[in-house]
Each structure stands twice: as structure tokens, then as C-alpha cells.
Short mmCIF file of C-alpha atoms in Angstrom, two decimals:
data_model
loop_
_atom_site.label_atom_id
_atom_site.label_comp_id
_atom_site.label_asym_id
_atom_site.label_seq_id
_atom_site.Cartn_x
_atom_site.Cartn_y
_atom_site.Cartn_z
CA MET A 1 -0.05 -0.29 -0.37
CA THR A 2 2.65 2.04 0.86
CA MET A 3 4.85 1.71 -2.44
CA ASP A 4 1.31 2.19 -4.15
CA VAL A 5 0.97 5.45 -2.45
CA LEU A 6 4.58 6.75 -3.57
CA PHE A 7 4.22 5.42 -7.06
CA GLY A 8 1.54 7.17 -7.16
CA PHE A 9 2.98 10.76 -5.94
CA TRP A 10 5.99 10.34 -8.29
CA GLU A 11 3.64 10.00 -11.32
CA THR A 12 1.98 13.10 -9.99
CA VAL A 13 5.41 15.14 -9.29
CA ALA A 14 6.76 13.43 -12.61
CA SER A 15 3.68 14.21 -14.81
CA ARG A 16 4.10 17.34 -17.45
CA THR A 17 1.47 20.09 -18.05
CA ALA A 18 0.51 20.96 -21.60
CA PRO A 19 1.66 24.67 -22.10
CA LEU A 20 -0.10 27.35 -21.56
CA PRO A 21 -1.53 29.05 -24.01
CA LEU A 22 0.24 32.77 -25.08
CA PHE A 23 -2.57 34.87 -23.65
CA THR A 24 -2.78 33.52 -20.60
CA ALA A 25 1.09 33.20 -20.42
CA TRP A 26 1.61 37.46 -21.11
CA LEU A 27 -0.84 37.82 -18.64
CA THR A 28 0.63 35.98 -16.03
CA VAL A 29 3.87 37.62 -16.71
CA ALA A 30 2.00 40.96 -16.74
CA ALA A 31 0.76 40.29 -13.59
CA ALA A 32 4.87 39.54 -12.08
CA ALA A 33 5.62 42.86 -13.30
CA VAL A 34 2.89 44.45 -11.46
CA LEU A 35 3.89 43.28 -7.90
CA VAL A 36 7.58 43.66 -9.01
CA LEU A 37 6.54 47.46 -10.18
CA VAL A 38 3.77 48.78 -8.46
CA PRO A 39 5.76 49.92 -5.18
CA ALA A 40 2.27 49.23 -2.77
CA LEU A 41 3.01 45.62 -4.05
CA TRP A 42 6.35 45.03 -4.36
CA ARG A 43 6.55 45.61 -0.44
CA HIS A 44 5.48 42.72 -0.40
CA SER A 45 6.24 40.31 -3.15
CA ARG A 46 10.28 41.35 -2.20
CA HIS A 47 9.71 39.16 0.30
CA VAL A 48 10.35 36.49 -2.07
CA ILE A 49 13.36 37.85 -3.49
CA THR A 50 14.84 38.02 -0.12
CA LEU A 51 13.90 34.09 1.28
CA VAL A 52 15.69 33.43 -2.14
CA HIS A 53 18.48 35.84 -1.34
CA GLU A 54 19.46 34.36 1.58
CA GLY A 55 19.03 30.59 1.23
CA GLY A 56 21.19 31.67 -1.68
CA HIS A 57 24.53 32.59 1.33
CA ALA A 58 23.02 29.54 3.15
CA VAL A 59 23.79 27.03 0.38
CA ALA A 60 26.76 28.77 -0.76
CA ALA A 61 28.02 28.97 2.65
CA THR A 62 26.83 24.87 3.22
CA LEU A 63 29.15 24.51 0.05
CA SER A 64 31.54 26.41 0.90
CA GLY A 65 32.42 24.77 3.66
CA ARG A 66 30.87 26.79 6.41
CA ARG A 67 28.96 25.96 8.95
CA LEU A 68 25.93 27.91 9.28
CA GLY A 69 24.45 29.79 12.18
CA GLY A 70 20.96 30.52 10.84
CA ILE A 71 18.26 32.96 9.00
CA ARG A 72 16.84 36.01 9.97
CA LEU A 73 13.72 37.40 7.71
CA HIS A 74 12.57 40.58 8.72
CA SER A 75 8.97 42.92 7.89
CA ASP A 76 11.09 45.65 6.34
CA THR A 77 12.42 42.68 3.50
CA SER A 78 15.60 43.04 4.72
CA GLY A 79 16.83 39.49 6.23
CA LEU A 80 20.97 37.97 7.06
CA THR A 81 22.53 35.16 7.08
CA VAL A 82 25.08 33.80 9.68
CA SER A 83 27.58 31.93 8.62
CA ARG A 84 31.13 30.86 10.73
CA GLY A 85 34.30 30.04 9.23
CA ARG A 86 37.59 32.35 7.24
CA PRO A 87 36.58 35.90 7.28
CA ARG A 88 38.58 35.98 3.90
CA GLY A 89 39.03 33.68 1.29
CA PRO A 90 36.50 31.98 -1.80
CA GLY A 91 34.13 30.75 0.55
CA MET A 92 33.11 33.92 2.12
CA VAL A 93 33.91 35.75 -1.64
CA PHE A 94 31.20 32.82 -2.86
CA THR A 95 28.90 33.20 -0.34
CA LEU A 96 28.37 36.75 -0.59
CA LEU A 97 28.20 36.39 -4.01
CA ALA A 98 25.59 34.09 -4.58
CA GLY A 99 22.89 36.42 -2.58
CA TYR A 100 21.86 38.86 -5.25
CA VAL A 101 22.25 36.09 -7.99
CA ALA A 102 20.45 33.38 -6.45
CA PRO A 103 17.12 34.57 -7.68
CA SER A 104 17.61 35.35 -11.20
CA LEU A 105 19.58 31.65 -11.21
CA LEU A 106 16.46 29.87 -9.19
CA GLY A 107 14.19 32.05 -11.52
CA LEU A 108 16.45 30.57 -14.97
CA GLY A 109 16.17 27.13 -13.25
CA ALA A 110 11.97 27.18 -13.02
CA ALA A 111 11.70 28.56 -16.53
CA ARG A 112 13.90 25.81 -18.22
CA LEU A 113 11.55 23.11 -16.11
CA LEU A 114 8.61 25.35 -16.80
CA SER A 115 9.77 24.31 -20.78
CA PHE A 116 9.84 20.93 -20.61
CA GLY A 117 6.30 21.00 -18.97
CA TYR A 118 7.42 20.12 -15.24
CA SER A 119 4.81 22.55 -13.23
CA VAL A 120 4.07 20.45 -10.61
CA ALA A 121 7.71 19.10 -10.04
CA LEU A 122 8.89 22.52 -10.02
CA LEU A 123 6.25 23.32 -7.01
CA TRP A 124 7.15 20.48 -4.91
CA LEU A 125 10.84 21.74 -5.34
CA MET A 126 9.87 24.72 -4.43
CA LEU A 127 8.41 23.04 -1.09
CA ALA A 128 11.20 20.89 -0.48
CA ALA A 129 13.26 24.09 -0.28
CA LEU A 130 11.25 25.73 1.81
CA ALA A 131 11.15 22.62 4.54
CA LEU A 132 15.11 22.93 4.34
CA MET A 133 15.25 26.72 4.53
CA LEU A 134 12.35 26.12 7.30
CA VAL A 135 15.08 24.30 10.24
CA GLN A 136 17.21 27.10 9.82
CA ILE A 137 14.81 30.50 10.70
CA ARG A 138 16.32 32.35 13.73
CA ASN A 139 13.44 34.92 13.84
CA LEU A 140 9.52 34.54 14.40
CA PHE A 141 8.58 36.61 11.09
CA GLY A 142 11.14 34.51 9.56
CA LEU A 143 9.23 31.51 10.47
CA TRP A 144 5.52 33.20 9.35
CA SER A 145 6.95 34.02 6.29
CA VAL A 146 8.30 30.80 5.26
CA ALA A 147 5.39 28.86 6.71
CA VAL A 148 3.35 31.11 4.77
CA SER A 149 4.91 30.74 1.33
CA ALA A 150 5.01 26.93 2.25
CA ALA A 151 1.33 26.87 2.61
CA ALA A 152 0.92 28.75 -0.66
CA VAL A 153 2.80 26.47 -2.45
CA LEU A 154 1.26 23.38 -0.87
CA GLY A 155 -2.29 24.97 -1.00
CA VAL A 156 -1.78 25.42 -5.14
CA SER A 157 0.01 21.89 -5.35
CA TRP A 158 -2.05 19.64 -3.73
CA PHE A 159 -5.80 21.31 -4.55
CA GLY A 160 -5.13 23.11 -7.83
CA SER A 161 -5.81 22.04 -11.19
CA ALA A 162 -2.80 22.05 -13.26
CA GLY A 163 -3.79 25.13 -15.15
CA VAL A 164 -3.35 26.60 -11.64
CA GLN A 165 -0.38 24.96 -10.87
CA SER A 166 0.87 26.21 -13.95
CA VAL A 167 -0.10 30.06 -13.34
CA PHE A 168 1.30 29.93 -10.42
CA ALA A 169 4.41 28.44 -11.19
CA LEU A 170 4.55 30.77 -14.06
CA LEU A 171 4.17 33.49 -11.73
CA VAL A 172 6.67 32.61 -9.17
CA THR A 173 9.11 32.00 -11.90
CA ALA A 174 8.10 35.46 -13.15
CA VAL A 175 8.45 37.00 -10.19
CA LEU A 176 11.52 35.64 -9.54
CA LEU A 177 13.45 36.85 -13.10
CA LEU A 178 11.90 40.20 -12.76
CA GLY A 179 12.54 40.69 -8.99
CA ALA A 180 16.21 40.08 -9.22
CA VAL A 181 16.91 42.94 -11.60
CA ARG A 182 14.75 45.25 -9.09
CA ALA A 183 16.43 44.64 -6.15
CA VAL A 184 20.16 44.99 -8.46
CA LEU A 185 18.73 48.81 -9.04
CA GLU A 186 17.61 49.21 -5.07
CA LEU A 187 21.17 48.22 -4.34
CA HIS A 188 22.74 50.89 -6.79
CA ARG A 189 20.51 53.26 -5.38
CA THR A 190 21.08 52.74 -1.69
CA ARG A 191 24.78 52.52 -2.58
CA SER A 192 24.83 55.87 -4.64
CA ARG A 193 23.79 57.59 -1.47
CA SER A 194 26.20 59.36 0.99
CA ARG A 195 25.22 57.69 3.91
CA HIS A 196 25.33 54.08 2.63
CA ASP A 197 26.46 52.24 5.43
CA GLY A 198 28.34 50.00 3.60
CA THR A 199 27.38 46.86 4.24
CA SER A 200 26.14 45.39 1.25
CA ASP A 201 27.10 42.64 -0.59
CA ALA A 202 28.75 44.46 -2.60
CA ASP A 203 30.48 46.47 -0.26
CA GLN A 204 31.80 43.34 1.76
CA LEU A 205 33.09 42.13 -1.97
CA ALA A 206 34.83 44.97 -2.78
CA ARG A 207 36.95 45.21 0.44
CA LEU A 208 37.77 41.25 0.04
CA THR A 209 38.95 41.47 -3.86
CA HIS A 210 39.61 44.86 -3.52
CA LEU A 211 37.64 45.54 -6.83
CA PRO A 212 35.32 48.75 -6.81
CA GLY A 213 31.56 47.56 -5.27
CA VAL A 214 30.33 49.29 -8.27
CA VAL A 215 31.88 46.31 -10.56
CA TRP A 216 30.28 43.83 -8.41
CA VAL A 217 26.48 45.94 -8.78
CA ALA A 218 27.33 45.39 -12.22
CA ALA A 219 27.67 41.67 -12.19
CA PHE A 220 24.49 41.33 -10.60
CA LEU A 221 22.73 43.58 -13.27
CA ILE A 222 24.51 41.48 -16.01
CA ILE A 223 23.74 38.24 -14.54
CA GLY A 224 19.97 39.21 -13.82
CA ALA A 225 19.44 40.49 -17.33
CA ALA A 226 20.74 37.71 -18.92
CA CYS A 227 18.84 35.39 -16.82
CA ALA A 228 15.47 36.86 -17.43
CA TRP A 229 16.33 37.01 -20.70
CA LEU A 230 16.89 33.28 -21.52
CA GLY A 231 14.25 32.81 -18.89
CA ALA A 232 11.77 34.47 -21.23
CA GLY A 233 13.45 32.48 -24.23
CA PHE A 234 12.79 29.39 -22.85
CA LEU A 235 9.26 30.02 -21.90
CA GLY A 236 8.72 30.84 -25.54
CA LEU A 237 8.21 35.00 -24.35
CA ALA A 238 11.16 36.36 -26.35
#
């Protein structure tokens, strides 16, 4: 009986869905653009970018041999990932670099999966990633934020029709790709102010590598724009 359930679950996850009609796909991407571009909505949707940003730091820290101390997500859409290890060197550079590129790379990977019709698999992968992240959260708002995100993904994955699942998966993918670019532009604007505190990822990378912070901001922007363009191509929108 247990094996039958597992096989049934695997068949569901590995199933491929039909491509969304082009009009529906464009409408979904337009909705994602509204979530990213309208300030009142961006204050909420930016939490998705922060969650992935901090998750990127956490994964990079773990892969580079650093000891992960925990993740905090705050209501003002800021976040903090604490890791322990050498304060300099490739591992620290890799950890800092991963934050701003994580939403773009995840969005690109998601777009590729959607191009093959694996929207259900994408949703369950998101749910697994959120579950792994939940155990590393160290503050109440972070727990609430991850739990709400997981509940939304689980609800769509479990109860949504194939069409709803495809639209939701595309909406999240588009928010990641577009939101990643806006987050980098906000970083540039913050650093351009005379009183920025020098604690941004770009500034820390500048101190570690002796390359100007603006170089790292430009690198984040190029990666984000390239991923958005490639993702649109995977989805047949470019």
C-alpha cells in the first residue's frame, strides 16, 4: 500500500502539463511585472526575493565548507544569514556573491523546468526547499514568512488544477526573474546615497577582492538581465 502511494505521488510529480496558451502566459508575466513594479505591491512581493537571496547565501556557505548559523528574515524585507568560517578567501566571496544572483539563477532554472512542462515538479521542489530553509530560520517573522510561503505552494500543489498550478509556477518564476533585477537596481540606488553604511554584499565583496563595489553591482545586474532574457526564451516569450 505504501509503495502504491509513493508510486502514485511520483507519477503526479513527474507528470508533464500542457503549455499555457500564449495569451495566458503573457497575462501571468504581466501580473508578475505589476507585483514587481508597483511600489505598494513590491513591498510584499519583495519578501520572495529576500527569502531566495538569503537561501542563496546559506547554500553557498554550506557548499564552501562554512558552518551555517541561521537565517533571519525581517518585515522590512531585509534579511541576514550568519555563517562561521574564515572571514576572507574564496569561500566567503562565494557566499557573498550568491545572494543577489540566487533569485536570477533559481528563476532561470524554474523557467527551464516549465519549458519542459514540469510545473508540478517545480512546485514540489519549491516546497522541499522551503522545508529545508524552515529549520534554519532564527526569528518569528522569518518562521511566519516561510510557513506562509510553504502553505501557499502546498495548497496550489495539492488542491490546484493543472492550469492553476502552471499559472502559479509561472507567476513565481517571473517574479523571481524580474524581482532579482529590481533588487539590484535598489542596491545601486542605496549605494549611490552619500550615507550608505558599506555593509551591502557589493561593499563587502569590494573589501575582500579590492574590486570596486560598482563592479559587483554591475555583475549582479548583467547576470540578472541575462537570466531574465534566457528565461523568457525558454518560456517562448522572447
